Amino acid sequence: MIVVLKPGVPEEKRDRLIEWLQSMGMKIHLSVGEYQTIIGLIGDSSNIDVDLIESLDIVDSVKVVTETFKQVNRKFHPDDSIIEVGDVKVGGGNFCLIAGPCSVENESQIVEVAKAVKAAGANMLRGGAFKPRTSPYDFQGLRGEGLELLKIARAETGLPIVTELMSATDIPLFEDVDVIQVGARNMQNFDLLKELGSVKKPILLKRGLANTLKELLMSAEYIMASGNENVILCERGIRTYSDYLRNTLDLAAVPMLHELTHLPVIVDPSHATGIARMVPPMALAAAACGADGIMIEVHNDPQHALCDGAQSLRPEVYADLVKKINAVREVVK
Ligand code: PEP
Ligand code: MN
């Protein structure tokens, strides 16, 4: 349920209403927007007398939120959420360009790629240290050492680092990471999501391989309900009948998610297609449909990459693509 207040309600009257609602056992989510203040009620609201609240002089209207996702819901928070990653903002018209290799391989690789993507215009560096590989015999990532190499690349470039966490037991290692990625395979690892609620840093939550938008939103709700409001959603392609492509990039998810939620939505065309030459057209399409950012795999030597070389762009291709992404954004803004 949400309670929309009339414009210009004094804070003490608002707070008195909030206290009363809390005394009825409701958890409150307050959204003070430019034009509207909304009190979101989370919990069992069956004992709340809607007519009584609606009759209060400070209340404009009361609406029942039927969706199971509450804090993630745009009805609870009509303005776009802006997630801050150091000086970089994501959402609400702020666009992010995240780029880097699938996995961190060694110091010169990650530093070289970091410098190249920064020069191209990227404002965050990605790189996996803990890799969720389909085969246990494939390169599993440099783990803790990979995180240290990412920090070296951050020190060299000033780019905030985005890297995947697979297990809650590794959270202490991620203390100095700027954005924690939850990969597609862990989107419904609910214990992990709950643990990330108490980590007060931005979480990049990727859509699962075969998950609906509602399931993605419910996973974001887990993180928010556990206390962390800093969630960025990522569409990275889903399993369909695709034969020549790694996945199917569901771009309609972007405007639909923007309707349903206030959280930023970015697109990963690399894992969506699996083929480097498919990445630029899909990245441009993502920019055109209103994504709040694009995450792309870039490698300085894709042929010898330890992971996902086939979908990785060379730095010069990425640099050219960024110019085109910016041009598309100019047209559609
Ligand atoms: C990745 O970003 O490196 C990754 C493994 O992506 P996904 O979880 O989307 O497969
Ligand atoms: Mn990858």
CSV table of C-alpha atoms and ligand atoms in Angstrom, one decimal:
chain,number,residue,atom,x,y,z
A,1,MET,CA,0.0,0.0,0.0
A,2,ILE,CA,1.2,3.5,-0.7
A,3,VAL,CA,0.0,6.7,0.9
A,4,VAL,CA,0.4,9.8,-1.3
A,5,LEU,CA,0.6,13.0,0.7
A,6,LYS,CA,-0.7,16.4,-0.3
A,7,PRO,CA,2.0,18.9,-1.5
A,8,GLY,CA,3.6,21.0,1.3
A,9,VAL,CA,2.6,18.8,4.3
A,10,PRO,CA,4.7,19.9,7.3
A,11,GLU,CA,7.3,17.3,8.3
A,12,GLU,CA,6.1,16.8,11.9
A,13,LYS,CA,2.6,15.9,10.6
A,14,ARG,CA,4.1,13.5,8.1
A,15,ASP,CA,6.3,12.0,10.8
A,16,ARG,CA,3.3,11.6,13.2
A,17,LEU,CA,1.5,9.6,10.5
A,18,ILE,CA,4.6,7.5,9.9
A,19,GLU,CA,4.9,6.7,13.6
A,20,TRP,CA,1.3,5.7,13.8
A,21,LEU,CA,1.7,3.4,10.8
A,22,GLN,CA,4.8,1.9,12.3
A,23,SER,CA,2.9,1.3,15.6
A,24,MET,CA,0.5,-0.8,13.5
A,25,GLY,CA,3.5,-3.1,12.6
A,26,MET,CA,4.2,-1.6,9.2
A,27,LYS,CA,7.7,-1.1,7.8
A,28,ILE,CA,7.9,2.3,6.1
A,29,HIS,CA,9.6,3.4,2.9
A,30,LEU,CA,9.6,7.1,2.5
A,31,SER,CA,10.1,8.7,-0.8
A,32,VAL,CA,10.4,12.5,-0.9
A,33,GLY,CA,10.3,13.5,-4.5
A,34,GLU,CA,10.3,16.9,-6.1
A,35,TYR,CA,6.6,16.9,-6.6
A,36,GLN,CA,5.3,14.2,-4.4
A,37,THR,CA,5.9,12.6,-1.0
A,38,ILE,CA,5.0,8.9,-0.8
A,39,ILE,CA,4.9,6.7,2.2
A,40,GLY,CA,5.2,3.1,1.2
A,41,LEU,CA,3.9,0.5,3.6
A,42,ILE,CA,5.6,-2.9,3.7
A,43,GLY,CA,4.1,-5.8,5.7
A,44,ASP,CA,0.6,-7.1,6.3
A,45,SER,CA,-1.6,-4.1,5.8
A,46,SER,CA,-4.9,-6.0,6.3
A,47,ASN,CA,-5.5,-4.3,9.6
A,48,ILE,CA,-5.0,-0.8,8.2
A,49,ASP,CA,-8.2,1.2,7.7
A,50,VAL,CA,-7.8,2.7,4.3
A,51,ASP,CA,-10.8,5.0,4.6
A,52,LEU,CA,-9.5,6.4,7.8
A,53,ILE,CA,-6.1,7.2,6.3
A,54,GLU,CA,-7.7,8.6,3.2
A,55,SER,CA,-9.8,11.0,5.3
A,56,LEU,CA,-6.7,12.6,6.9
A,57,ASP,CA,-6.2,16.2,5.9
A,58,ILE,CA,-2.6,15.6,4.9
A,59,VAL,CA,-3.4,12.6,2.7
A,60,ASP,CA,-4.0,12.9,-1.1
A,61,SER,CA,-4.8,9.3,-1.8
A,62,VAL,CA,-4.1,5.7,-0.8
A,63,LYS,CA,-3.3,3.1,-3.4
A,64,VAL,CA,-3.0,-0.6,-3.0
A,65,VAL,CA,0.2,-2.0,-4.5
A,66,THR,CA,-0.7,-5.4,-5.8
A,67,GLU,CA,2.7,-6.4,-7.0
A,68,THR,CA,4.8,-8.6,-4.8
A,69,PHE,CA,7.8,-6.4,-5.3
A,70,LYS,CA,7.5,-3.3,-3.1
A,71,GLN,CA,10.7,-1.4,-2.5
A,72,VAL,CA,11.8,-2.0,-6.0
A,73,ASN,CA,8.5,-0.8,-7.3
A,74,ARG,CA,8.3,2.6,-9.1
A,75,LYS,CA,5.0,3.2,-7.3
A,76,PHE,CA,7.0,3.3,-4.0
A,77,HIS,CA,9.6,5.6,-5.5
A,78,PRO,CA,8.4,7.5,-8.6
A,79,ASP,CA,11.7,9.2,-9.3
A,80,ASP,CA,14.6,7.3,-10.9
A,81,SER,CA,17.1,6.1,-8.3
A,82,ILE,CA,20.6,7.3,-8.9
A,83,ILE,CA,23.2,4.9,-7.7
A,84,GLU,CA,26.5,6.5,-6.8
A,85,VAL,CA,29.8,4.7,-7.4
A,86,GLY,CA,32.4,7.1,-6.1
A,87,ASP,CA,32.1,10.1,-8.4
A,88,VAL,CA,30.2,8.1,-11.1
A,89,LYS,CA,26.4,8.2,-11.0
A,90,VAL,CA,24.2,5.6,-12.6
A,91,GLY,CA,20.5,6.2,-13.4
A,92,GLY,CA,18.2,9.2,-13.7
A,93,GLY,CA,19.9,10.3,-16.9
A,94,ASN,CA,23.4,9.4,-15.8
A,95,PHE,CA,24.9,6.9,-18.2
A,96,CYS,CA,27.7,4.4,-17.3
A,97,LEU,CA,30.1,2.7,-19.6
A,98,ILE,CA,31.6,-0.4,-17.9
A,99,ALA,CA,34.3,-2.2,-19.8
A,100,GLY,CA,37.1,-4.6,-19.3
A,101,PRO,CA,38.0,-8.3,-19.8
A,102,CYS,CA,35.9,-11.2,-18.8
A,103,SER,CA,38.5,-12.3,-16.3
A,104,VAL,CA,41.6,-10.7,-14.8
A,105,GLU,CA,44.6,-12.6,-16.1
A,106,ASN,CA,47.7,-10.8,-15.0
A,107,GLU,CA,48.8,-7.3,-14.1
A,108,SER,CA,49.9,-6.0,-17.5
A,109,GLN,CA,46.7,-7.3,-19.1
A,110,ILE,CA,44.3,-5.6,-16.7
A,111,VAL,CA,46.2,-2.4,-16.5
A,112,GLU,CA,46.6,-2.2,-20.2
A,113,VAL,CA,42.9,-2.8,-20.8
A,114,ALA,CA,41.9,-0.4,-18.0
A,115,LYS,CA,44.0,2.4,-19.6
A,116,ALA,CA,42.6,1.7,-23.0
A,117,VAL,CA,38.9,1.7,-22.0
A,118,LYS,CA,39.4,4.8,-19.9
A,119,ALA,CA,40.9,6.6,-22.9
A,120,ALA,CA,37.9,5.4,-24.9
A,121,GLY,CA,35.5,7.0,-22.5
A,122,ALA,CA,34.6,4.1,-20.1
A,123,ASN,CA,33.8,5.3,-16.5
A,124,MET,CA,34.1,1.9,-14.8
A,125,LEU,CA,36.4,-1.1,-15.1
A,126,ARG,CA,35.0,-4.7,-15.1
A,127,GLY,CA,37.0,-7.9,-14.7
A,128,GLY,CA,36.2,-11.2,-13.1
A,129,ALA,CA,38.4,-12.6,-10.3
A,130,PHE,CA,36.0,-15.3,-9.2
A,131,LYS,CA,34.6,-16.9,-12.4
A,132,PRO,CA,31.4,-19.0,-12.6
A,133,ARG,CA,32.5,-21.4,-15.4
A,134,THR,CA,30.3,-24.2,-16.8
A,135,SER,CA,33.2,-26.6,-16.7
A,136,PRO,CA,35.3,-27.2,-13.6
A,137,TYR,CA,38.3,-27.7,-15.8
A,138,ASP,CA,38.2,-24.2,-17.3
A,139,PHE,CA,40.1,-21.2,-15.8
A,140,GLN,CA,38.3,-20.4,-12.6
A,141,GLY,CA,39.8,-16.9,-12.1
A,142,LEU,CA,42.7,-15.6,-10.0
A,143,ARG,CA,40.3,-15.1,-7.0
A,144,GLY,CA,41.9,-12.9,-4.3
A,145,GLU,CA,44.9,-12.2,-6.4
A,146,GLY,CA,42.6,-11.0,-9.2
A,147,LEU,CA,41.0,-8.5,-6.8
A,148,GLU,CA,44.4,-7.1,-5.9
A,149,LEU,CA,45.2,-6.7,-9.6
A,150,LEU,CA,41.9,-4.8,-10.2
A,151,LYS,CA,42.9,-2.5,-7.4
A,152,ILE,CA,46.2,-1.8,-9.1
A,153,ALA,CA,44.3,-1.0,-12.3
A,154,ARG,CA,42.0,1.3,-10.4
A,155,ALA,CA,45.0,3.1,-8.8
A,156,GLU,CA,46.5,3.5,-12.3
A,157,THR,CA,43.3,4.8,-14.0
A,158,GLY,CA,41.0,6.1,-11.3
A,159,LEU,CA,38.2,3.8,-12.7
A,160,PRO,CA,35.9,2.2,-10.1
A,161,ILE,CA,36.0,-1.6,-10.3
A,162,VAL,CA,33.1,-4.0,-10.9
A,163,THR,CA,33.7,-7.6,-10.1
A,164,GLU,CA,31.6,-10.7,-9.4
A,165,LEU,CA,31.1,-12.3,-6.0
A,166,MET,CA,30.0,-15.9,-6.1
A,167,SER,CA,29.8,-16.9,-2.4
A,168,ALA,CA,28.9,-15.0,0.7
A,169,THR,CA,32.0,-16.4,2.5
A,170,ASP,CA,34.1,-14.2,0.2
A,171,ILE,CA,32.4,-10.9,1.1
A,172,PRO,CA,35.2,-9.7,3.4
A,173,LEU,CA,37.6,-9.9,0.4
A,174,PHE,CA,35.3,-7.5,-1.5
A,175,GLU,CA,35.5,-4.7,1.1
A,176,ASP,CA,37.5,-2.4,-1.2
A,177,VAL,CA,35.6,-3.3,-4.4
A,178,ASP,CA,33.4,-0.5,-5.8
A,179,VAL,CA,30.5,-2.5,-7.3
A,180,ILE,CA,29.8,-6.1,-6.5
A,181,GLN,CA,28.4,-8.1,-9.4
A,182,VAL,CA,25.9,-10.9,-8.9
A,183,GLY,CA,26.1,-13.1,-12.0
A,184,ALA,CA,23.3,-14.6,-13.9
A,185,ARG,CA,23.8,-18.0,-12.3
A,186,ASN,CA,23.4,-16.5,-8.8
A,187,MET,CA,20.4,-14.3,-9.5
A,188,GLN,CA,18.3,-16.5,-7.3
A,189,ASN,CA,20.9,-17.4,-4.7
A,190,PHE,CA,18.6,-15.9,-2.0
A,191,ASP,CA,21.0,-16.4,0.9
A,192,LEU,CA,23.7,-14.5,-1.1
A,193,LEU,CA,21.2,-11.8,-1.9
A,194,LYS,CA,20.2,-11.4,1.8
A,195,GLU,CA,23.9,-11.2,2.8
A,196,LEU,CA,24.4,-8.4,0.2
A,197,GLY,CA,21.6,-6.4,2.0
A,198,SER,CA,24.1,-5.7,4.8
A,199,VAL,CA,26.9,-4.7,2.4
A,200,LYS,CA,26.3,-1.0,1.8
A,201,LYS,CA,27.8,-0.9,-1.7
A,202,PRO,CA,26.3,-0.9,-5.1
A,203,ILE,CA,25.2,-4.3,-6.4
A,204,LEU,CA,25.1,-5.1,-10.1
A,205,LEU,CA,22.4,-7.7,-10.4
A,206,LYS,CA,22.3,-9.7,-13.6
A,207,ARG,CA,19.2,-11.3,-15.0
A,208,GLY,CA,19.3,-15.1,-14.7
A,209,LEU,CA,19.7,-17.3,-17.8
A,210,ALA,CA,16.0,-18.2,-17.8
A,211,ASN,CA,14.4,-15.8,-15.5
A,212,THR,CA,11.4,-13.5,-15.9
A,213,LEU,CA,11.5,-9.8,-15.2
A,214,LYS,CA,9.3,-10.3,-12.2
A,215,GLU,CA,11.9,-12.8,-10.8
A,216,LEU,CA,14.7,-10.3,-11.5
A,217,LEU,CA,12.7,-7.7,-9.6
A,218,MET,CA,12.0,-10.1,-6.7
A,219,SER,CA,15.8,-10.8,-6.5
A,220,ALA,CA,16.4,-7.0,-6.3
A,221,GLU,CA,13.7,-6.8,-3.6
A,222,TYR,CA,15.7,-9.4,-1.5
A,223,ILE,CA,18.7,-7.1,-1.5
A,224,MET,CA,16.7,-4.0,-0.8
A,225,ALA,CA,14.5,-5.7,1.9
A,226,SER,CA,17.7,-6.8,3.6
A,227,GLY,CA,18.9,-3.2,3.8
A,228,ASN,CA,20.8,-2.2,0.7
A,229,GLU,CA,19.1,0.2,-1.7
A,230,ASN,CA,22.0,0.4,-4.2
A,231,VAL,CA,21.0,-2.0,-6.9
A,232,ILE,CA,21.6,-1.7,-10.6
A,233,LEU,CA,19.8,-4.2,-12.8
A,234,CYS,CA,21.5,-5.8,-15.9
A,235,GLU,CA,19.9,-7.4,-18.9
A,236,ARG,CA,22.4,-9.9,-20.3
A,237,GLY,CA,20.4,-12.1,-22.6
A,238,ILE,CA,18.2,-15.1,-21.8
A,239,ARG,CA,17.9,-18.6,-23.1
A,240,THR,CA,15.4,-19.0,-25.9
A,241,TYR,CA,15.6,-20.8,-29.3
A,242,SER,CA,18.7,-19.0,-30.3
A,243,ASP,CA,21.0,-21.2,-32.3
A,244,TYR,CA,23.7,-18.9,-33.7
A,245,LEU,CA,23.9,-16.6,-30.7
A,246,ARG,CA,24.9,-17.3,-27.1
A,247,ASN,CA,21.6,-15.9,-25.8
A,248,THR,CA,18.7,-13.7,-26.9
A,249,LEU,CA,19.1,-10.1,-25.9
A,250,ASP,CA,15.7,-9.0,-24.5
A,251,LEU,CA,15.9,-5.3,-25.1
A,252,ALA,CA,12.2,-4.7,-24.5
A,253,ALA,CA,13.1,-5.6,-20.9
A,254,VAL,CA,14.7,-2.1,-20.6
A,255,PRO,CA,11.6,0.1,-21.2
A,256,MET,CA,9.5,-2.4,-19.3
A,257,LEU,CA,11.8,-2.4,-16.3
A,258,HIS,CA,11.9,1.4,-16.4
A,259,GLU,CA,8.1,1.3,-16.1
A,260,LEU,CA,8.1,-1.2,-13.2
A,261,THR,CA,11.0,0.0,-11.2
A,262,HIS,CA,13.0,3.1,-10.3
A,263,LEU,CA,16.3,1.2,-10.3
A,264,PRO,CA,18.8,1.8,-13.2
A,265,VAL,CA,18.9,-0.8,-15.9
A,266,ILE,CA,22.0,-1.5,-17.9
A,267,VAL,CA,22.7,-3.9,-20.8
A,268,ASP,CA,25.5,-6.4,-21.4
A,269,PRO,CA,25.5,-7.2,-25.1
A,270,SER,CA,28.7,-9.3,-24.8
A,271,HIS,CA,27.2,-12.2,-22.8
A,272,ALA,CA,23.9,-11.7,-24.7
A,273,THR,CA,25.4,-12.5,-28.1
A,274,GLY,CA,28.7,-14.2,-27.5
A,275,ILE,CA,30.1,-12.9,-30.7
A,276,ALA,CA,32.3,-9.8,-30.9
A,277,ARG,CA,30.9,-8.5,-34.2
A,278,MET,CA,27.3,-8.7,-32.8
A,279,VAL,CA,28.3,-6.5,-29.8
A,280,PRO,CA,28.4,-3.0,-31.5
A,281,PRO,CA,24.9,-3.2,-33.1
A,282,MET,CA,23.3,-4.5,-29.9
A,283,ALA,CA,25.1,-1.9,-27.8
A,284,LEU,CA,23.7,0.8,-30.0
A,285,ALA,CA,20.3,-0.7,-29.8
A,286,ALA,CA,20.6,-0.7,-26.0
A,287,ALA,CA,21.6,3.0,-26.0
A,288,ALA,CA,18.6,3.7,-28.3
A,289,CYS,CA,16.1,2.0,-26.0
A,290,GLY,CA,17.1,4.0,-23.0
A,291,ALA,CA,19.5,1.8,-21.1
A,292,ASP,CA,21.2,3.6,-18.2
A,293,GLY,CA,24.5,2.0,-19.1
A,294,ILE,CA,26.3,-0.6,-21.2
A,295,MET,CA,28.8,-3.2,-20.0
A,296,ILE,CA,31.1,-4.6,-22.6
A,297,GLU,CA,33.9,-7.1,-22.5
A,298,VAL,CA,37.2,-5.7,-23.9
A,299,HIS,CA,40.4,-7.6,-24.2
A,300,ASN,CA,43.8,-6.5,-25.5
A,301,ASP,CA,44.4,-9.9,-27.1
A,302,PRO,CA,41.0,-11.6,-27.5
A,303,GLN,CA,42.5,-14.6,-29.4
A,304,HIS,CA,44.5,-15.6,-26.3
A,305,ALA,CA,41.9,-14.6,-23.6
A,306,LEU,CA,41.4,-17.2,-20.9
A,307,CYS,CA,37.7,-16.6,-21.0
A,308,ASP,CA,35.1,-15.3,-23.5
A,309,GLY,CA,37.7,-14.2,-26.1
A,310,ALA,CA,35.1,-14.7,-28.9
A,311,GLN,CA,32.9,-12.0,-27.6
A,312,SER,CA,35.6,-9.6,-26.5
A,313,LEU,CA,36.2,-6.4,-28.4
A,314,ARG,CA,39.6,-5.1,-29.1
A,315,PRO,CA,40.2,-1.7,-27.4
A,316,GLU,CA,40.2,0.2,-30.7
A,317,VAL,CA,36.8,-1.3,-31.7
A,318,TYR,CA,35.5,-0.3,-28.3
A,319,ALA,CA,36.8,3.2,-28.7
A,320,ASP,CA,35.0,3.5,-32.0
A,321,LEU,CA,31.8,2.0,-30.5
A,322,VAL,CA,31.8,4.5,-27.6
A,323,LYS,CA,31.7,7.4,-30.1
A,324,LYS,CA,28.7,5.8,-31.8
A,325,ILE,CA,26.9,5.1,-28.5
A,326,ASN,CA,27.3,8.7,-27.5
A,327,ALA,CA,25.9,9.8,-30.9
A,328,VAL,CA,22.9,7.5,-30.4
A,329,ARG,CA,22.3,8.9,-26.9
A,330,GLU,CA,22.3,12.5,-28.3
A,331,VAL,CA,19.6,11.5,-30.8
A,332,VAL,CA,17.3,9.8,-28.4
A,333,LYS,CA,17.6,11.9,-25.3
B,1,PEP,C1,30.4,-11.9,-16.5
B,1,PEP,O1,29.9,-10.8,-16.5
B,1,PEP,O2,31.6,-12.1,-16.5
B,1,PEP,C2,29.5,-13.1,-16.4
B,1,PEP,C3,29.9,-14.3,-16.0
B,1,PEP,O3,28.2,-12.8,-16.8
B,1,PEP,P1,26.8,-13.6,-16.7
B,1,PEP,O4,26.7,-13.8,-15.2
B,1,PEP,O5,25.8,-12.6,-17.2
B,1,PEP,O6,27.0,-14.8,-17.4
B,2,MN,MN,32.4,-13.2,-19.7
